[in-house]
């Protein structure tokens, strides 16, 4: 039974496509490859730092990853361009289908939250820019525990904030690895597989899969349980 | 002062280029992209499993990563081809420059070891196939602690096996992330940067950098300390 819904941020609630456009405008013809490298390296750094207990916040890690990727791809990055690319994280847009879907879940009495690697400031700025802020009851940043997902301390923020077991919370992410980590932790999981990727071969499966936020809302509302 | 030298395996002692050729012979035109995806996903799975305390050994993780990548790239993988690609890990060749360099370090009285994510069986098979086995005093697999690098439990195998502090052991890897993890742990580190990649932006630097195993030998022998 689903008693609350917690969402990943980047790629799940927020559309990071605008980053590709800005990267493309700065480095014509290289925008997509830079955006892909940047995202992969950003995630790699969160994992390495968490494995080694060397936390630096997501803003720092994101900037470090950008600097590495530009050097690796032979793209000369000025300080102005670095700041311009980083600023994209402060004005991310929501996927247009999100608002009606979040509205349906709220109307069905489900409390909603966000649980993200982003800092509180990054999340609050993006929620304000995208207009999603009003729909979310809890803004949970892993910064509180200084460990990134998929560490259990990070996932544990959800049950603690909502005061219910992870198994009563639907955890929604577009990232297969994030859904796997959440399922291992004990969440009820929904993989919002917008990009039609194969399932991760980690020996665990999400409880449900769909391709739109509307699918999420239908599933969450259909499986909602009475709040405590 | 360097009192022992410990090497990473894949990419550092063993040349994984043969994997590209086999991948290319099975999927013409897609060998390099498959090999890159496979390696990245393999490493990603080691990190996710370690972060979530869900260990599966490197043979399993390597096979899982291959299956994912073939599906992701739209390459139909038969069971025979899967076995053929996996078998590459059992007959990896050493970089030709390795043997004289390892010989120099041994002759200077430095004990040598390998510390790898690979299983004991994978390491022993590859050491036999490559002819490197005779040069190495300790074969250390993270399988003993069921955590992959960059977990501290994995790096701790070195000091424990040699009975000296990490700071007296030169840790050599071609992987920037591995050298970073080892430096955080406390090793004396050498980044064998064969591919001329940029330094990882993790706020820590290796103690030394070179592009050949011969550079490693010169550094290790030049800085060797009297054994306890």
Coordinates of C-alpha atoms in Angstrom, one line a residue:
Chain A
X1 CA 0.0 0.0 0.0
X2 CA 1.2 3.5 -0.9
X3 CA 0.9 6.1 1.8
X4 CA 3.3 8.7 0.4
X5 CA 5.3 9.3 -2.8
X6 CA 8.9 10.4 -2.9
X7 CA 10.5 11.6 -6.2
X8 CA 14.1 11.8 -7.4
X9 CA 14.8 15.3 -8.8
X10 CA 17.1 15.4 -11.8
X11 CA 15.6 13.7 -14.8
X12 CA 12.6 12.6 -12.8
X13 CA 10.9 15.9 -11.7
X14 CA 13.2 18.3 -13.6
X15 CA 14.0 18.2 -17.3
X16 CA 17.7 18.6 -17.7
X17 CA 17.5 19.1 -21.5
X18 CA 18.1 22.9 -21.1
X19 CA 21.7 22.0 -20.1
X20 CA 22.3 20.4 -23.5
X21 CA 21.1 23.6 -25.3
X22 CA 23.4 25.8 -23.3
X23 CA 26.3 23.5 -23.7
X24 CA 25.6 23.4 -27.4
X25 CA 25.5 27.2 -27.6
X26 CA 28.9 27.5 -25.9
X27 CA 30.5 24.5 -27.7
X28 CA 28.7 24.1 -31.1
X29 CA 28.4 20.5 -32.1
X30 CA 29.6 19.2 -28.7
X31 CA 26.6 20.0 -26.5
X32 CA 25.2 16.5 -26.3
X33 CA 28.6 14.8 -25.7
X34 CA 29.5 17.3 -23.0
X35 CA 26.1 17.0 -21.3
X36 CA 26.4 13.2 -21.2
X37 CA 30.0 13.2 -19.9
X38 CA 29.1 15.8 -17.3
X39 CA 26.1 13.9 -16.0
X40 CA 28.1 10.6 -15.9
X41 CA 31.1 12.1 -14.1
X42 CA 28.9 14.0 -11.7
X43 CA 27.3 10.7 -10.6
X44 CA 30.6 8.9 -10.6
X45 CA 32.0 11.6 -8.2
X46 CA 29.0 11.2 -5.8
X47 CA 29.7 7.5 -5.6
X48 CA 33.5 7.7 -5.2
X49 CA 33.2 10.4 -2.5
X50 CA 30.5 8.4 -0.6
X51 CA 32.5 5.1 -0.9
X52 CA 35.5 6.9 0.5
X53 CA 33.6 9.0 3.0
X54 CA 34.9 12.2 1.4
X55 CA 31.7 14.2 1.0
X56 CA 31.6 17.4 -0.9
X57 CA 28.1 18.8 -1.7
X58 CA 26.4 18.3 -5.1
X59 CA 27.1 21.9 -6.2
X60 CA 30.8 21.3 -5.8
X61 CA 30.8 17.9 -7.3
X62 CA 28.8 19.1 -10.3
X63 CA 31.3 21.9 -10.9
X64 CA 34.2 19.5 -10.5
X65 CA 32.7 17.1 -13.0
X66 CA 32.2 19.9 -15.5
X67 CA 35.8 21.0 -15.3
X68 CA 37.0 17.5 -15.8
X69 CA 34.8 16.8 -18.8
X70 CA 35.7 20.0 -20.6
X71 CA 39.4 19.2 -20.2
X72 CA 38.8 15.5 -21.2
X73 CA 36.9 16.6 -24.3
X74 CA 39.4 19.4 -25.2
X75 CA 36.9 22.2 -24.7
X76 CA 38.4 25.3 -23.2
X77 CA 36.1 26.4 -20.4
X78 CA 36.1 30.0 -19.3
X79 CA 35.0 31.0 -15.8
X80 CA 32.0 32.8 -17.4
X81 CA 30.9 29.7 -19.3
X82 CA 31.4 27.5 -16.2
X83 CA 29.1 29.9 -14.3
X84 CA 26.6 29.9 -17.1
X85 CA 26.4 26.1 -17.3
X86 CA 26.2 25.8 -13.5
X87 CA 23.4 28.3 -13.5
X88 CA 21.3 25.9 -15.5
X89 CA 20.9 23.8 -12.4
X90 CA 19.2 26.8 -10.8
X91 CA 16.5 27.2 -13.4
X92 CA 15.6 23.7 -14.5
X93 CA 12.1 23.3 -15.9
X94 CA 9.7 20.6 -14.9
X95 CA 8.4 18.1 -17.4
X96 CA 5.0 19.7 -18.5
X97 CA 3.2 16.5 -17.6
X98 CA 4.3 16.7 -14.0
X99 CA 1.9 19.2 -12.6
X100 CA -1.4 17.5 -13.4
X101 CA 0.0 14.2 -12.3
X102 CA 1.3 15.6 -9.0
X103 CA -2.1 17.4 -8.5
X104 CA -3.9 14.0 -8.9
X105 CA -1.8 12.4 -6.2
X106 CA -2.2 15.3 -3.9
X107 CA -6.0 15.3 -4.4
X108 CA -6.0 11.6 -3.5
X109 CA -4.5 12.6 -0.2
X110 CA -1.0 11.4 -0.8
X111 CA 1.8 13.4 0.8
X112 CA 4.6 14.1 -1.7
X113 CA 8.3 14.6 -1.3
X114 CA 11.6 15.0 -3.1
X115 CA 14.7 13.1 -2.1
X116 CA 17.8 14.2 -4.1
X117 CA 21.5 14.4 -4.2
X118 CA 21.1 18.1 -4.8
X119 CA 21.7 20.6 -2.0
X120 CA 18.7 22.1 -0.2
X121 CA 19.5 25.4 -2.0
X122 CA 19.7 23.8 -5.5
X123 CA 16.4 22.0 -4.9
X124 CA 14.6 25.0 -3.6
X125 CA 15.8 27.2 -6.4
X126 CA 14.8 24.6 -9.0
X127 CA 11.4 24.0 -7.4
X128 CA 10.7 27.7 -7.4
X129 CA 11.9 28.1 -11.1
X130 CA 9.8 25.2 -12.2
X131 CA 6.7 26.0 -10.2
X132 CA 6.7 22.5 -8.6
X133 CA 7.4 23.8 -5.1
X134 CA 3.7 24.0 -4.1
X135 CA 3.1 20.4 -4.7
X136 CA 5.8 19.0 -2.4
X137 CA 5.5 18.5 1.3
X138 CA 9.1 17.5 2.0
X139 CA 12.3 18.7 0.4
X140 CA 14.9 16.1 1.4
X141 CA 18.5 16.7 0.5
X142 CA 21.2 14.1 1.1
X143 CA 23.3 17.0 2.3
X144 CA 21.7 16.4 5.7
X145 CA 23.6 13.0 6.0
X146 CA 26.6 13.9 3.8
X147 CA 26.3 10.7 1.8
X148 CA 24.9 10.5 -1.7
X149 CA 22.5 7.9 -3.0
X150 CA 22.7 4.9 -3.1
X151 CA 23.9 5.0 0.5
X152 CA 21.3 3.7 2.9
X153 CA 21.7 6.8 5.1
X154 CA 20.5 8.9 2.1
X155 CA 17.4 6.7 1.4
X156 CA 16.6 6.6 5.1
X157 CA 15.7 10.3 4.9
X158 CA 12.3 9.4 3.4
X159 CA 10.9 7.1 6.1
X160 CA 12.3 9.5 8.8
X161 CA 10.6 12.6 7.3
X162 CA 7.3 10.9 6.7
X163 CA 7.3 8.8 9.9
X164 CA 6.3 5.6 8.0
X165 CA 8.2 2.6 6.8
X166 CA 10.0 2.7 3.5
X167 CA 7.7 -0.1 2.2
X168 CA 4.7 2.3 2.5
X169 CA 6.4 5.0 0.4
X170 CA 6.4 4.9 -3.4
X171 CA 9.9 5.9 -4.5
X172 CA 9.9 7.2 -8.1
X173 CA 13.0 7.7 -10.2
X174 CA 13.8 7.8 -13.9
X175 CA 17.3 6.5 -13.0
X176 CA 17.5 2.7 -13.1
X177 CA 20.3 2.7 -10.5
X178 CA 18.4 4.9 -8.2
X179 CA 15.3 2.7 -8.3
X180 CA 17.6 -0.4 -7.7
X181 CA 19.1 1.3 -4.6
X182 CA 15.7 2.3 -3.3
X183 CA 14.3 -1.2 -3.8
X184 CA 17.3 -2.7 -2.0
X185 CA 16.7 -0.2 0.8
X186 CA 13.1 -1.4 1.1
X187 CA 11.0 1.2 -0.7
X188 CA 8.0 0.4 -2.9
X189 CA 9.6 1.5 -6.2
X190 CA 8.4 2.9 -9.5
X191 CA 10.8 3.2 -12.4
X192 CA 9.7 6.1 -14.5
X193 CA 11.6 4.8 -17.6
X194 CA 11.1 7.9 -19.8
X195 CA 14.1 7.0 -22.0
X196 CA 13.1 3.3 -22.6
X197 CA 16.3 2.0 -21.2
X198 CA 16.9 -1.7 -20.4
X199 CA 16.5 -2.8 -16.8
X200 CA 19.7 -2.7 -14.7
X201 CA 21.2 -6.2 -14.2
X202 CA 21.6 -5.9 -10.4
X203 CA 19.4 -8.8 -9.3
X204 CA 16.5 -6.6 -8.2
X205 CA 13.5 -5.2 -10.0
X206 CA 11.3 -2.2 -9.4
X207 CA 7.8 -3.0 -8.2
X208 CA 6.3 -1.1 -11.2
X209 CA 7.5 0.5 -14.4
X210 CA 6.0 3.2 -16.6
X211 CA 7.0 5.8 -19.1
X212 CA 5.1 8.9 -17.9
X213 CA 4.4 10.7 -14.7
X214 CA 0.7 10.1 -15.5
X215 CA 1.5 6.3 -15.2
X216 CA 3.0 7.1 -11.8
X217 CA -0.1 8.9 -10.6
X218 CA -2.4 6.1 -11.8
X219 CA -0.3 3.6 -9.9
X220 CA 0.1 5.6 -6.8
X221 CA -3.6 6.5 -6.5
X222 CA -4.7 3.0 -7.4
X223 CA -2.5 1.5 -4.6
X224 CA -3.0 4.2 -2.0
X225 CA -3.4 3.1 1.6
X226 CA -5.1 4.9 4.4
X227 CA -2.7 7.2 6.2
X228 CA -1.7 6.2 9.8
Chain B
X1 CA 59.9 5.7 1.2
X2 CA 58.6 2.8 -0.9
X3 CA 58.9 -0.7 0.8
X4 CA 56.5 -2.6 -1.5
X5 CA 54.6 -2.0 -4.7
X6 CA 51.0 -3.0 -5.3
X7 CA 49.3 -2.9 -8.7
X8 CA 45.8 -2.6 -10.0
X9 CA 45.1 -5.4 -12.5
X10 CA 42.8 -4.4 -15.4
X11 CA 44.3 -1.7 -17.6
X12 CA 47.4 -1.5 -15.3
X13 CA 49.0 -4.9 -15.5
X14 CA 46.7 -6.5 -18.1
X15 CA 46.0 -5.1 -21.5
X16 CA 42.2 -5.3 -22.1
X17 CA 42.5 -4.4 -25.8
X18 CA 41.9 -8.0 -26.8
X19 CA 38.3 -7.5 -25.6
X20 CA 37.7 -4.9 -28.2
X21 CA 38.9 -7.2 -31.0
X22 CA 36.6 -10.0 -29.9
X23 CA 33.7 -7.6 -29.5
X24 CA 34.4 -6.3 -32.9
X25 CA 34.5 -9.8 -34.5
X26 CA 31.1 -10.6 -33.0
X27 CA 29.5 -7.2 -33.6
X28 CA 31.3 -5.6 -36.6
X29 CA 31.6 -1.8 -36.2
X30 CA 30.4 -1.9 -32.6
X31 CA 33.4 -3.4 -30.8
X32 CA 34.8 -0.2 -29.3
X33 CA 31.4 1.2 -28.2
X34 CA 30.5 -2.2 -26.6
X35 CA 33.9 -2.5 -24.8
X36 CA 33.5 1.1 -23.4
X37 CA 29.9 0.5 -22.3
X38 CA 30.9 -2.8 -20.8
X39 CA 33.8 -1.5 -18.8
X40 CA 31.8 1.6 -17.5
X41 CA 28.8 -0.5 -16.5
X42 CA 31.0 -3.1 -14.8
X43 CA 32.6 -0.4 -12.7
X44 CA 29.3 1.2 -12.0
X45 CA 27.8 -2.1 -10.7
X46 CA 30.8 -2.6 -8.4
X47 CA 30.1 0.8 -6.9
X48 CA 26.4 0.4 -6.6
X49 CA 26.7 -3.0 -5.0
X50 CA 29.3 -1.8 -2.5
X51 CA 27.4 1.3 -1.6
X52 CA 24.3 -0.8 -1.0
X53 CA 26.2 -3.7 0.7
X54 CA 24.9 -6.2 -2.0
X55 CA 28.1 -7.8 -3.1
X56 CA 28.3 -10.2 -6.0
X57 CA 31.7 -11.2 -7.3
X58 CA 33.5 -9.5 -10.2
X59 CA 32.8 -12.4 -12.6
X60 CA 29.1 -12.1 -12.0
X61 CA 29.1 -8.3 -12.2
X62 CA 31.1 -8.4 -15.4
X63 CA 28.7 -10.8 -17.0
X64 CA 25.7 -8.7 -15.8
X65 CA 27.3 -5.6 -17.2
X66 CA 27.8 -7.3 -20.6
X67 CA 24.1 -8.4 -20.8
X68 CA 22.9 -4.9 -19.9
X69 CA 25.2 -3.2 -22.5
X70 CA 24.2 -5.5 -25.3
X71 CA 20.6 -4.9 -24.7
X72 CA 21.2 -1.1 -24.4
X73 CA 23.1 -1.0 -27.7
X74 CA 20.6 -3.3 -29.5
X75 CA 23.1 -6.1 -29.9
X76 CA 21.6 -9.6 -29.8
X77 CA 23.9 -11.6 -27.5
X78 CA 23.9 -15.4 -27.8
X79 CA 25.0 -17.5 -24.9
X80 CA 28.0 -18.6 -26.9
X81 CA 29.0 -15.0 -27.6
X82 CA 28.5 -14.1 -23.9
X83 CA 30.8 -17.0 -23.0
X84 CA 33.4 -16.0 -25.6
X85 CA 33.5 -12.4 -24.4
X86 CA 33.7 -13.4 -20.8
X87 CA 36.5 -15.9 -21.6
X88 CA 38.6 -12.9 -22.7
X89 CA 39.0 -12.1 -19.0
X90 CA 40.7 -15.4 -18.5
X91 CA 43.4 -14.9 -21.2
X92 CA 44.4 -11.2 -20.9
X93 CA 47.8 -10.3 -22.0
X94 CA 50.3 -8.2 -20.1
X95 CA 51.6 -5.0 -21.6
X96 CA 55.0 -6.0 -23.1
X97 CA 56.8 -3.3 -21.1
X98 CA 55.7 -4.8 -17.8
X99 CA 58.1 -7.7 -17.4
X100 CA 61.4 -5.8 -17.6
X101 CA 59.9 -3.1 -15.3
X102 CA 58.6 -5.7 -12.7
X103 CA 62.0 -7.4 -12.9
X104 CA 63.8 -4.2 -12.1
X105 CA 61.7 -3.6 -9.0
X106 CA 62.1 -7.2 -7.8
X107 CA 65.9 -7.0 -8.3
X108 CA 65.9 -3.9 -6.2
X109 CA 64.4 -6.0 -3.4
X110 CA 60.9 -4.6 -3.6
X111 CA 58.1 -7.1 -2.9
X112 CA 55.3 -6.8 -5.4
X113 CA 51.6 -7.5 -5.3
X114 CA 48.3 -7.1 -7.1
X115 CA 45.1 -5.7 -5.5
X116 CA 42.1 -6.0 -7.8
X117 CA 38.4 -6.1 -8.0
X118 CA 38.8 -9.4 -9.9
X119 CA 38.2 -12.7 -8.1
X120 CA 41.1 -14.8 -7.0
X121 CA 40.4 -17.3 -9.9
X122 CA 40.1 -14.5 -12.5
X123 CA 43.4 -13.0 -11.3
X124 CA 45.3 -16.3 -11.1
X125 CA 44.1 -17.4 -14.6
X126 CA 45.1 -14.0 -16.1
X127 CA 48.4 -14.0 -14.3
X128 CA 49.2 -17.5 -15.7
X129 CA 48.0 -16.6 -19.2
X130 CA 50.1 -13.4 -19.2
X131 CA 53.2 -14.9 -17.6
X132 CA 53.2 -12.2 -14.9
X133 CA 52.5 -14.7 -12.1
X134 CA 56.2 -15.2 -11.2
X135 CA 56.8 -11.6 -10.5
X136 CA 54.1 -11.1 -7.8
X137 CA 54.4 -12.1 -4.2
X138 CA 50.8 -11.4 -3.2
X139 CA 47.6 -11.8 -5.2
X140 CA 44.9 -9.8 -3.3
X141 CA 41.3 -10.0 -4.4
X142 CA 38.6 -7.8 -2.9
X143 CA 36.5 -10.9 -2.8
X144 CA 38.1 -11.6 0.6
X145 CA 36.2 -8.6 2.1
X146 CA 33.2 -8.6 -0.3
X147 CA 33.5 -4.9 -1.1
X148 CA 34.9 -3.4 -4.3
X149 CA 37.4 -0.6 -4.6
X150 CA 37.1 2.3 -3.6
X151 CA 35.9 0.9 -0.2
X152 CA 38.5 1.3 2.5
X153 CA 38.1 -2.5 3.4
X154 CA 39.4 -3.3 -0.1
X155 CA 42.4 -1.0 0.0
X156 CA 43.2 -2.3 3.5
X157 CA 44.1 -5.7 2.0
X158 CA 47.5 -4.2 1.0
X159 CA 48.9 -3.1 4.3
X160 CA 47.5 -6.2 6.0
X161 CA 49.2 -8.6 3.5
X162 CA 52.5 -6.9 3.5
X163 CA 52.5 -6.0 7.2
X164 CA 53.5 -2.4 6.7
X165 CA 51.6 0.9 6.7
X166 CA 49.8 2.0 3.5
X167 CA 52.1 5.0 3.3
X168 CA 55.1 2.7 2.8
X169 CA 53.4 0.9 -0.2
X170 CA 53.4 2.4 -3.7
X171 CA 50.0 1.8 -5.2
X172 CA 50.0 1.9 -9.0
X173 CA 46.9 2.2 -11.1
X174 CA 46.1 3.4 -14.6
X175 CA 42.6 4.4 -13.4
X176 CA 42.4 7.9 -12.0
X177 CA 39.6 7.0 -9.7
X178 CA 41.5 4.1 -8.3
X179 CA 44.6 6.2 -7.6
X180 CA 42.3 8.8 -5.9
X181 CA 40.7 6.2 -3.7
X182 CA 44.1 4.7 -2.8
X183 CA 45.5 8.2 -2.0
X184 CA 42.6 9.0 0.3
X185 CA 43.1 5.7 2.0
X186 CA 46.7 6.6 2.7
X187 CA 48.9 4.8 0.1
X188 CA 51.8 6.4 -1.6
X189 CA 50.3 6.6 -5.1
X190 CA 51.5 6.4 -8.7
X191 CA 49.1 7.2 -11.5
X192 CA 50.2 5.2 -14.6
X193 CA 48.4 7.5 -17.0
X194 CA 48.8 5.5 -20.2
X195 CA 45.9 7.1 -21.9
X196 CA 46.9 10.7 -21.1
X197 CA 43.6 11.5 -19.4
X198 CA 43.0 14.6 -17.3
X199 CA 43.4 14.4 -13.5
X200 CA 40.2 13.6 -11.7
X201 CA 38.7 16.6 -9.9
X202 CA 38.3 15.0 -6.5
X203 CA 40.5 17.3 -4.4
X204 CA 43.3 14.8 -4.1
X205 CA 46.4 14.2 -6.3
X206 CA 48.6 11.1 -6.8
X207 CA 52.1 11.5 -5.4
X208 CA 53.6 10.7 -8.8
X209 CA 52.4 10.4 -12.4
X210 CA 54.0 8.7 -15.4
X211 CA 52.9 7.1 -18.7
X212 CA 54.9 3.8 -18.7
X213 CA 55.6 1.0 -16.3
X214 CA 59.2 1.9 -16.8
X215 CA 58.5 5.2 -15.2
X216 CA 56.9 3.3 -12.3
X217 CA 60.0 1.2 -11.9
X218 CA 62.4 4.2 -11.9
X219 CA 60.2 6.0 -9.3
X220 CA 59.8 2.9 -7.1
X221 CA 63.5 1.9 -7.2
X222 CA 64.6 5.5 -6.7
X223 CA 62.4 5.9 -3.6
X224 CA 62.8 2.5 -2.1
X225 CA 63.3 2.2 1.6
X226 CA 65.0 -0.4 3.7
X227 CA 62.5 -3.2 4.5
X228 CA 61.5 -3.6 8.2

